[in-house]
GROMACS .gro file of C-alpha atoms in nm:
model
  253
    1UNK     CA    1   0.608  -0.211  -4.199
    2UNK     CA    2   0.303  -0.173  -4.417
    3UNK     CA    3   0.162  -0.430  -4.656
    4UNK     CA    4  -0.113  -0.407  -4.911
    5UNK     CA    5  -0.252  -0.721  -5.070
    6UNK     CA    6  -0.489  -0.706  -5.366
    7UNK     CA    7  -0.643  -0.974  -5.586
    8UNK     CA    8  -0.821  -0.969  -5.917
    9UNK     CA    9  -1.031  -1.250  -6.060
   10UNK     CA   10  -1.084  -1.288  -6.435
   11UNK     CA   11  -1.419  -1.459  -6.489
   12UNK     CA   12  -1.489  -1.694  -6.777
   13UNK     CA   13  -1.690  -1.540  -7.058
   14UNK     CA   14  -1.901  -1.756  -7.287
   15UNK     CA   15  -2.083  -1.638  -7.599
   16UNK     CA   16  -2.283  -1.822  -7.859
   17UNK     CA   17  -2.323  -1.740  -8.228
   18UNK     CA   18  -2.590  -1.887  -8.454
   19UNK     CA   19  -2.502  -1.925  -8.825
   20UNK     CA   20  -2.586  -2.140  -9.128
   21UNK     CA   21  -2.365  -2.413  -9.254
   22UNK     CA   22  -2.239  -2.356  -9.606
   23UNK     CA   23  -2.273  -2.725  -9.689
   24UNK     CA   24  -2.606  -2.835  -9.544
   25UNK     CA   25  -2.784  -2.506  -9.499
   26UNK     CA   26  -2.872  -2.596  -9.141
   27UNK     CA   27  -2.834  -2.362  -8.856
   28UNK     CA   28  -2.524  -2.429  -8.650
   29UNK     CA   29  -2.468  -2.293  -8.300
   30UNK     CA   30  -2.108  -2.225  -8.211
   31UNK     CA   31  -1.998  -2.144  -7.860
   32UNK     CA   32  -1.689  -1.943  -7.774
   33UNK     CA   33  -1.554  -1.984  -7.423
   34UNK     CA   34  -1.296  -1.748  -7.280
   35UNK     CA   35  -1.006  -1.863  -7.076
   36UNK     CA   36  -1.073  -2.033  -6.743
   37UNK     CA   37  -1.103  -1.810  -6.439
   38UNK     CA   38  -0.768  -1.693  -6.315
   39UNK     CA   39  -0.687  -1.529  -5.987
   40UNK     CA   40  -0.403  -1.284  -5.993
   41UNK     CA   41  -0.262  -1.170  -5.660
   42UNK     CA   42   0.009  -0.920  -5.587
   43UNK     CA   43   0.161  -0.786  -5.270
   44UNK     CA   44   0.308  -0.442  -5.214
   45UNK     CA   45   0.524  -0.394  -4.910
   46UNK     CA   46   0.690  -0.083  -4.776
   47UNK     CA   47   0.959  -0.104  -4.513
   48UNK     CA   48   0.997   0.215  -4.309
   49UNK     CA   49   1.042   0.304  -3.945
   50UNK     CA   50   0.786   0.541  -3.802
   51UNK     CA   51   1.021   0.646  -3.520
   52UNK     CA   52   1.371   0.792  -3.506
   53UNK     CA   53   1.656   0.552  -3.434
   54UNK     CA   54   1.988   0.616  -3.266
   55UNK     CA   55   2.159   0.515  -3.591
   56UNK     CA   56   1.952   0.600  -3.901
   57UNK     CA   57   1.888   0.299  -4.119
   58UNK     CA   58   1.974   0.046  -3.849
   59UNK     CA   59   1.744  -0.238  -3.749
   60UNK     CA   60   1.633  -0.211  -3.386
   61UNK     CA   61   1.630  -0.528  -3.173
   62UNK     CA   62   1.300  -0.710  -3.140
   63UNK     CA   63   1.254  -0.621  -2.773
   64UNK     CA   64   1.275  -0.248  -2.851
   65UNK     CA   65   0.971  -0.204  -3.073
   66UNK     CA   66   0.901   0.161  -2.993
   67UNK     CA   67   0.641   0.090  -2.726
   68UNK     CA   68   0.841   0.254  -2.449
   69UNK     CA   69   0.912   0.624  -2.419
   70UNK     CA   70   1.254   0.740  -2.545
   71UNK     CA   71   1.309   0.410  -2.722
   72UNK     CA   72   1.549   0.471  -3.010
   73UNK     CA   73   1.648   0.108  -3.056
   74UNK     CA   74   1.981   0.139  -2.874
   75UNK     CA   75   2.091  -0.184  -2.709
   76UNK     CA   76   2.406  -0.299  -2.893
   77UNK     CA   77   2.494  -0.555  -2.623
   78UNK     CA   78   2.142  -0.696  -2.598
   79UNK     CA   79   2.133  -0.642  -2.221
   80UNK     CA   80   1.758  -0.587  -2.211
   81UNK     CA   81   1.664  -0.882  -2.429
   82UNK     CA   82   1.583  -1.105  -2.129
   83UNK     CA   83   1.383  -0.858  -1.917
   84UNK     CA   84   1.327  -0.526  -2.092
   85UNK     CA   85   1.079  -0.406  -1.826
   86UNK     CA   86   1.343  -0.424  -1.555
   87UNK     CA   87   1.596  -0.223  -1.756
   88UNK     CA   88   1.332   0.037  -1.848
   89UNK     CA   89   1.254   0.090  -1.479
   90UNK     CA   90   1.622   0.088  -1.384
   91UNK     CA   91   1.699   0.363  -1.635
   92UNK     CA   92   1.396   0.565  -1.528
   93UNK     CA   93   1.484   0.553  -1.157
   94UNK     CA   94   1.856   0.616  -1.211
   95UNK     CA   95   1.771   0.909  -1.436
   96UNK     CA   96   1.547   1.064  -1.171
   97UNK     CA   97   1.813   1.024  -0.903
   98UNK     CA   98   2.072   1.168  -1.139
   99UNK     CA   99   1.860   1.478  -1.199
  100UNK     CA  100   1.825   1.528  -0.824
  101UNK     CA  101   2.197   1.463  -0.784
  102UNK     CA  102   2.295   1.714  -1.052
  103UNK     CA  103   2.079   1.979  -0.886
  104UNK     CA  104   2.226   1.882  -0.549
  105UNK     CA  105   2.577   1.941  -0.684
  106UNK     CA  106   2.518   2.263  -0.877
  107UNK     CA  107   2.283   2.462  -0.654
  108UNK     CA  108   2.490   2.435  -0.333
  109UNK     CA  109   2.807   2.492  -0.536
  110UNK     CA  110   2.668   2.816  -0.679
  111UNK     CA  111   2.578   2.934  -0.329
  112UNK     CA  112   2.918   2.827  -0.191
  113UNK     CA  113   3.124   2.992  -0.466
  114UNK     CA  114   2.931   3.317  -0.421
  115UNK     CA  115   2.989   3.311  -0.046
  116UNK     CA  116   2.624   3.262   0.045
  117UNK     CA  117   2.679   2.928   0.220
  118UNK     CA  118   2.972   2.798   0.420
  119UNK     CA  119   2.955   2.433   0.319
  120UNK     CA  120   3.208   2.179   0.192
  121UNK     CA  121   3.257   2.113  -0.177
  122UNK     CA  122   3.030   1.846  -0.318
  123UNK     CA  123   3.299   1.576  -0.327
  124UNK     CA  124   3.381   1.641   0.040
  125UNK     CA  125   3.020   1.645   0.158
  126UNK     CA  126   3.027   1.275   0.237
  127UNK     CA  127   3.294   1.312   0.506
  128UNK     CA  128   3.151   1.626   0.666
  129UNK     CA  129   3.024   1.617   1.024
  130UNK     CA  130   2.645   1.643   1.039
  131UNK     CA  131   2.613   1.578   1.412
  132UNK     CA  132   2.489   1.222   1.353
  133UNK     CA  133   2.701   0.911   1.354
  134UNK     CA  134   2.761   0.782   1.001
  135UNK     CA  135   2.648   0.433   1.105
  136UNK     CA  136   2.307   0.571   1.193
  137UNK     CA  137   2.287   0.751   0.861
  138UNK     CA  138   2.385   0.432   0.680
  139UNK     CA  139   2.124   0.227   0.864
  140UNK     CA  140   1.849   0.480   0.788
  141UNK     CA  141   1.951   0.491   0.424
  142UNK     CA  142   1.952   0.111   0.389
  143UNK     CA  143   1.609   0.085   0.555
  144UNK     CA  144   1.455   0.363   0.345
  145UNK     CA  145   1.597   0.243   0.015
  146UNK     CA  146   1.517  -0.119   0.096
  147UNK     CA  147   1.153  -0.030   0.158
  148UNK     CA  148   1.130   0.184  -0.159
  149UNK     CA  149   1.306  -0.067  -0.382
  150UNK     CA  150   1.107  -0.357  -0.241
  151UNK     CA  151   0.781  -0.183  -0.323
  152UNK     CA  152   0.906  -0.091  -0.668
  153UNK     CA  153   1.000  -0.451  -0.739
  154UNK     CA  154   0.657  -0.566  -0.618
  155UNK     CA  155   0.493  -0.312  -0.849
  156UNK     CA  156   0.693  -0.444  -1.145
  157UNK     CA  157   0.582  -0.799  -1.073
  158UNK     CA  158   0.220  -0.706  -1.003
  159UNK     CA  159   0.137  -0.351  -1.123
  160UNK     CA  160  -0.086  -0.156  -0.887
  161UNK     CA  161  -0.032  -0.378  -0.582
  162UNK     CA  162   0.137  -0.099  -0.382
  163UNK     CA  163  -0.087   0.189  -0.489
  164UNK     CA  164  -0.264   0.207  -0.151
  165UNK     CA  165  -0.114   0.381   0.151
  166UNK     CA  166  -0.007   0.108   0.398
  167UNK     CA  167  -0.096   0.324   0.701
  168UNK     CA  168  -0.386   0.542   0.590
  169UNK     CA  169  -0.605   0.291   0.415
  170UNK     CA  170  -0.820   0.423   0.136
  171UNK     CA  171  -0.559   0.667   0.010
  172UNK     CA  172  -0.462   0.542  -0.334
  173UNK     CA  173  -0.265   0.691  -0.618
  174UNK     CA  174  -0.427   0.703  -0.960
  175UNK     CA  175  -0.136   0.588  -1.170
  176UNK     CA  176  -0.148   0.240  -1.318
  177UNK     CA  177   0.173   0.238  -1.523
  178UNK     CA  178   0.481   0.097  -1.353
  179UNK     CA  179   0.717   0.380  -1.264
  180UNK     CA  180   0.442   0.643  -1.284
  181UNK     CA  181   0.239   0.610  -0.962
  182UNK     CA  182   0.049   0.933  -1.014
  183UNK     CA  183   0.267   1.188  -0.837
  184UNK     CA  184   0.206   1.490  -1.055
  185UNK     CA  185   0.111   1.799  -0.850
  186UNK     CA  186   0.126   2.024  -1.158
  187UNK     CA  187  -0.084   1.793  -1.373
  188UNK     CA  188   0.169   1.790  -1.657
  189UNK     CA  189   0.170   1.416  -1.714
  190UNK     CA  190  -0.191   1.366  -1.816
  191UNK     CA  191  -0.345   1.398  -2.160
  192UNK     CA  192  -0.361   1.212  -2.486
  193UNK     CA  193  -0.143   0.900  -2.529
  194UNK     CA  194   0.081   1.089  -2.772
  195UNK     CA  195   0.131   1.376  -2.526
  196UNK     CA  196   0.199   1.141  -2.235
  197UNK     CA  197   0.463   0.955  -2.435
  198UNK     CA  198   0.620   1.284  -2.541
  199UNK     CA  199   0.644   1.416  -2.184
  200UNK     CA  200   0.785   1.086  -2.060
  201UNK     CA  201   1.040   1.089  -2.340
  202UNK     CA  202   1.153   1.435  -2.229
  203UNK     CA  203   1.193   1.312  -1.872
  204UNK     CA  204   1.408   1.018  -1.975
  205UNK     CA  205   1.620   1.235  -2.206
  206UNK     CA  206   1.686   1.475  -1.921
  207UNK     CA  207   1.765   1.180  -1.695
  208UNK     CA  208   2.019   1.045  -1.944
  209UNK     CA  209   2.180   1.387  -1.971
  210UNK     CA  210   2.192   1.414  -1.591
  211UNK     CA  211   2.366   1.076  -1.562
  212UNK     CA  212   2.634   1.194  -1.805
  213UNK     CA  213   2.657   1.525  -1.618
  214UNK     CA  214   2.725   1.351  -1.287
  215UNK     CA  215   2.996   1.146  -1.452
  216UNK     CA  216   3.140   1.470  -1.589
  217UNK     CA  217   3.136   1.629  -1.244
  218UNK     CA  218   3.339   1.342  -1.102
  219UNK     CA  219   3.590   1.340  -1.389
  220UNK     CA  220   3.636   1.719  -1.374
  221UNK     CA  221   3.691   1.727  -1.001
  222UNK     CA  222   3.932   1.433  -1.016
  223UNK     CA  223   4.153   1.598  -1.278
  224UNK     CA  224   4.122   1.969  -1.195
  225UNK     CA  225   4.058   1.959  -0.819
  226UNK     CA  226   3.782   2.213  -0.871
  227UNK     CA  227   3.403   2.206  -0.856
  228UNK     CA  228   3.183   2.234  -1.168
  229UNK     CA  229   3.107   2.602  -1.105
  230UNK     CA  230   3.473   2.677  -1.036
  231UNK     CA  231   3.570   2.503  -1.359
  232UNK     CA  232   3.316   2.711  -1.550
  233UNK     CA  233   3.445   3.036  -1.402
  234UNK     CA  234   3.805   2.937  -1.477
  235UNK     CA  235   3.712   2.859  -1.837
  236UNK     CA  236   3.534   3.193  -1.884
  237UNK     CA  237   3.835   3.373  -1.740
  238UNK     CA  238   4.083   3.207  -1.977
  239UNK     CA  239   3.911   2.996  -2.246
  240UNK     CA  240   4.230   2.937  -2.441
  241UNK     CA  241   4.405   2.770  -2.149
  242UNK     CA  242   4.134   2.630  -1.921
  243UNK     CA  243   3.960   2.393  -2.157
  244UNK     CA  244   3.908   2.026  -2.224
  245UNK     CA  245   4.225   1.979  -2.426
  246UNK     CA  246   4.450   2.127  -2.156
  247UNK     CA  247   4.272   1.954  -1.869
  248UNK     CA  248   4.296   1.619  -2.044
  249UNK     CA  249   4.676   1.650  -2.035
  250UNK     CA  250   4.660   1.665  -1.654
  251UNK     CA  251   4.602   1.290  -1.661
  252UNK     CA  252   4.972   1.244  -1.742
  253UNK     CA  253   5.103   1.476  -1.469
   0.00000   0.00000   0.00000
């Protein structure tokens, strides 16, 4: 939204003329006064969004003002209206886990299908025997995630409070933004504000795609009883039969 306000003042103009009266012959001074000062004001407004929106021409909610990376004004249910910072961090963390999860499904599956690894399919990996009791694995996972999530929550409440190593004092990360503690071994996340926002937008976009991909993996395996790589190979072998339309019909069988 841009607004331009301009004003123009018309000043009073007075002039005097000296002339002779036709009746008495005396000099007569006449004064002409222009209109009283007037102030004319006008406002020009232009309504335009400087950022792309998920639905062109729509009005984004007030809590999504374009400040955050990958903000396209999409929140039809108003879920983030109470605490937008929490939902921003939730999406960021879920997106990162989804990217790791997608890689964890595809890479082992490629190696398994090509006979390079003798491992269970991704959907059976949870019940495989790893030589450790599942209760121990569950306890370790709860402890690790509880510690990580607790620190993340503390950082949301008070940014920077967990930047120092709790064991090796003096070791601190440089990041000050919540969700970006400074882990960047390749140095790709530093630069101008515009570049940083662009690179963070790319990360969140990939995270959103990865979340949909993981959902797709689960749906595919549930309906076709095949892994993602196996489904791809089956489709390439017979595209006219092994496709979305045919697989969708398996829901009814």
